[in-house]
mmCIF file of C-alpha atoms in Angstrom:
data_model
loop_
_atom_site.group_PDB
_atom_site.id
_atom_site.type_symbol
_atom_site.label_atom_id
_atom_site.label_comp_id
_atom_site.label_asym_id
_atom_site.label_seq_id
_atom_site.Cartn_x
_atom_site.Cartn_y
_atom_site.Cartn_z
ATOM 1 C CA UNK A 1 107.111 129.207 112.302
ATOM 2 C CA UNK A 2 106.648 126.929 115.262
ATOM 3 C CA UNK A 3 108.741 124.049 116.261
ATOM 4 C CA UNK A 4 105.579 121.706 116.113
ATOM 5 C CA UNK A 5 105.869 121.152 119.895
ATOM 6 C CA UNK A 6 102.140 121.322 120.287
ATOM 7 C CA UNK A 7 101.632 118.892 117.534
ATOM 8 C CA UNK A 8 104.070 116.426 119.188
ATOM 9 C CA UNK A 9 102.466 116.803 122.515
ATOM 10 C CA UNK A 10 99.070 115.944 120.960
ATOM 11 C CA UNK A 11 100.375 112.890 119.123
ATOM 12 C CA UNK A 12 101.934 111.558 122.197
ATOM 13 C CA UNK A 13 98.847 112.231 124.353
ATOM 14 C CA UNK A 14 96.634 110.588 121.633
ATOM 15 C CA UNK A 15 98.810 107.381 121.844
ATOM 16 C CA UNK A 16 98.708 107.334 125.588
ATOM 17 C CA UNK A 17 94.847 107.954 125.455
ATOM 18 C CA UNK A 18 94.545 104.916 123.131
ATOM 19 C CA UNK A 19 96.569 102.760 125.435
ATOM 20 C CA UNK A 20 94.538 103.821 128.430
ATOM 21 C CA UNK A 21 91.168 103.276 126.750
ATOM 22 C CA UNK A 22 92.334 99.710 125.740
ATOM 23 C CA UNK A 23 93.124 98.977 129.310
ATOM 24 C CA UNK A 24 89.893 100.701 130.439
ATOM 25 C CA UNK A 25 91.841 103.288 132.505
ATOM 26 C CA UNK A 26 91.508 107.001 133.036
ATOM 27 C CA UNK A 27 93.902 109.123 130.946
ATOM 28 C CA UNK A 28 96.881 109.645 133.236
ATOM 29 C CA UNK A 29 97.843 113.142 131.921
ATOM 30 C CA UNK A 30 97.353 116.520 133.483
ATOM 31 C CA UNK A 31 97.522 119.377 130.727
ATOM 32 C CA UNK A 32 99.345 122.382 132.059
ATOM 33 C CA UNK A 33 101.826 125.034 130.916
ATOM 34 C CA UNK A 34 103.643 128.000 132.258
ATOM 35 C CA UNK A 35 101.761 130.738 130.256
ATOM 36 C CA UNK A 36 98.190 131.408 129.444
ATOM 37 C CA UNK A 37 98.981 131.362 125.752
ATOM 38 C CA UNK A 38 100.608 127.903 126.012
ATOM 39 C CA UNK A 39 97.576 126.536 127.989
ATOM 40 C CA UNK A 40 95.257 127.756 125.287
ATOM 41 C CA UNK A 41 97.227 125.792 122.702
ATOM 42 C CA UNK A 42 96.883 122.572 124.635
ATOM 43 C CA UNK A 43 93.501 123.346 126.098
ATOM 44 C CA UNK A 44 94.866 122.939 129.581
ATOM 45 C CA UNK A 45 95.534 125.117 132.745
ATOM 46 C CA UNK A 46 98.539 126.983 134.010
ATOM 47 C CA UNK A 47 100.832 125.024 136.166
ATOM 48 C CA UNK A 48 100.169 127.519 138.989
ATOM 49 C CA UNK A 49 96.412 126.858 138.804
ATOM 50 C CA UNK A 50 96.819 123.192 138.464
ATOM 51 C CA UNK A 51 98.977 122.665 141.536
ATOM 52 C CA UNK A 52 97.610 125.715 143.415
ATOM 53 C CA UNK A 53 101.107 127.596 143.432
ATOM 54 C CA UNK A 54 100.634 131.201 144.477
ATOM 55 C CA UNK A 55 102.203 133.620 142.101
#
């Protein structure tokens, strides 16, 4: 079984998103991870792609 990291990340992000919406601000989160599998789980991009880091 997993450690529920993805769940925790999504709960935290949802809370930040709610605060940003209440303040009429853009969501201040960039979804990225080290591996393609992890990016799939969080619907993001790899850290290399996000910050244009050559691999």
